[in-house]
Amino acid sequence: METIDSKEVALDIAKRVTALRLQRAWTREVLAEQSGVNVYTLKHFERTGQISLHRLVAISNALEVSTEVERLFKP
């Protein structure tokens, strides 16, 4: 069974979120306002990939990609 590097996956998700934010021409401040996640938390997430699950869900809701998050572990 192949193992994956969790840090690498987290950084990849952060890069995808950043790309979605930029596609909308949103600043971190706008995403923070739309998601209810502190702007400093967003900055940290985009840089490191580290964020709590409930904050990631809030961000995905704001970016209208929450169905992708919901599908992660569905049977």
mmCIF file of C-alpha atoms in Angstrom, residues 23-73:
data_model
loop_
_atom_site.group_PDB
_atom_site.id
_atom_site.type_symbol
_atom_site.label_atom_id
_atom_site.label_comp_id
_atom_site.label_asym_id
_atom_site.label_seq_id
_atom_site.Cartn_x
_atom_site.Cartn_y
_atom_site.Cartn_z
ATOM 1 C CA GLN A 23 -9.522 33.090 -9.683
ATOM 2 C CA ARG A 24 -12.268 35.037 -7.967
ATOM 3 C CA ALA A 25 -9.917 38.018 -7.584
ATOM 4 C CA TRP A 26 -10.490 37.839 -3.827
ATOM 5 C CA THR A 27 -7.984 39.095 -1.319
ATOM 6 C CA ARG A 28 -7.405 37.113 1.849
ATOM 7 C CA GLU A 29 -9.494 39.753 3.605
ATOM 8 C CA VAL A 30 -12.469 39.040 1.346
ATOM 9 C CA LEU A 31 -12.177 35.281 1.868
ATOM 10 C CA ALA A 32 -11.839 35.853 5.605
ATOM 11 C CA GLU A 33 -15.034 37.897 5.610
ATOM 12 C CA GLN A 34 -16.917 35.390 3.440
ATOM 13 C CA SER A 35 -15.784 32.352 5.447
ATOM 14 C CA GLY A 36 -15.576 33.730 8.974
ATOM 15 C CA VAL A 37 -11.950 32.555 9.200
ATOM 16 C CA ASN A 38 -9.393 35.017 10.533
ATOM 17 C CA VAL A 39 -7.177 36.536 7.840
ATOM 18 C CA TYR A 40 -4.027 35.551 9.746
ATOM 19 C CA THR A 41 -5.263 31.954 9.855
ATOM 20 C CA LEU A 42 -5.766 32.072 6.080
ATOM 21 C CA LYS A 43 -2.271 33.452 5.549
ATOM 22 C CA HIS A 44 -0.806 30.704 7.750
ATOM 23 C CA PHE A 45 -2.826 28.052 5.902
ATOM 24 C CA GLU A 46 -1.762 29.257 2.469
ATOM 25 C CA ARG A 47 1.870 29.228 3.568
ATOM 26 C CA THR A 48 1.973 25.971 5.561
ATOM 27 C CA GLY A 49 -1.130 23.935 4.719
ATOM 28 C CA GLN A 50 -2.047 23.781 8.403
ATOM 29 C CA ILE A 51 -5.671 24.485 9.318
ATOM 30 C CA SER A 52 -8.425 22.886 11.360
ATOM 31 C CA LEU A 53 -11.041 20.838 9.577
ATOM 32 C CA HIS A 54 -13.928 23.101 10.581
ATOM 33 C CA ARG A 55 -12.084 26.134 9.194
ATOM 34 C CA LEU A 56 -11.303 24.282 5.965
ATOM 35 C CA VAL A 57 -14.995 23.465 5.626
ATOM 36 C CA ALA A 58 -15.901 27.132 6.207
ATOM 37 C CA ILE A 59 -13.440 28.170 3.492
ATOM 38 C CA SER A 60 -14.788 25.536 1.099
ATOM 39 C CA ASN A 61 -18.319 26.828 1.715
ATOM 40 C CA ALA A 62 -17.237 30.383 0.922
ATOM 41 C CA LEU A 63 -15.503 29.205 -2.266
ATOM 42 C CA GLU A 64 -18.538 27.063 -3.187
ATOM 43 C CA VAL A 65 -16.564 23.805 -3.279
ATOM 44 C CA SER A 66 -18.024 22.185 -0.184
ATOM 45 C CA THR A 67 -19.375 19.198 -2.120
ATOM 46 C CA GLU A 68 -15.801 18.161 -2.887
ATOM 47 C CA VAL A 69 -14.978 18.153 0.832
ATOM 48 C CA GLU A 70 -18.140 16.197 1.633
ATOM 49 C CA ARG A 71 -17.212 13.515 -0.920
ATOM 50 C CA LEU A 72 -13.872 12.738 0.693
ATOM 51 C CA PHE A 73 -14.951 9.794 2.820
#
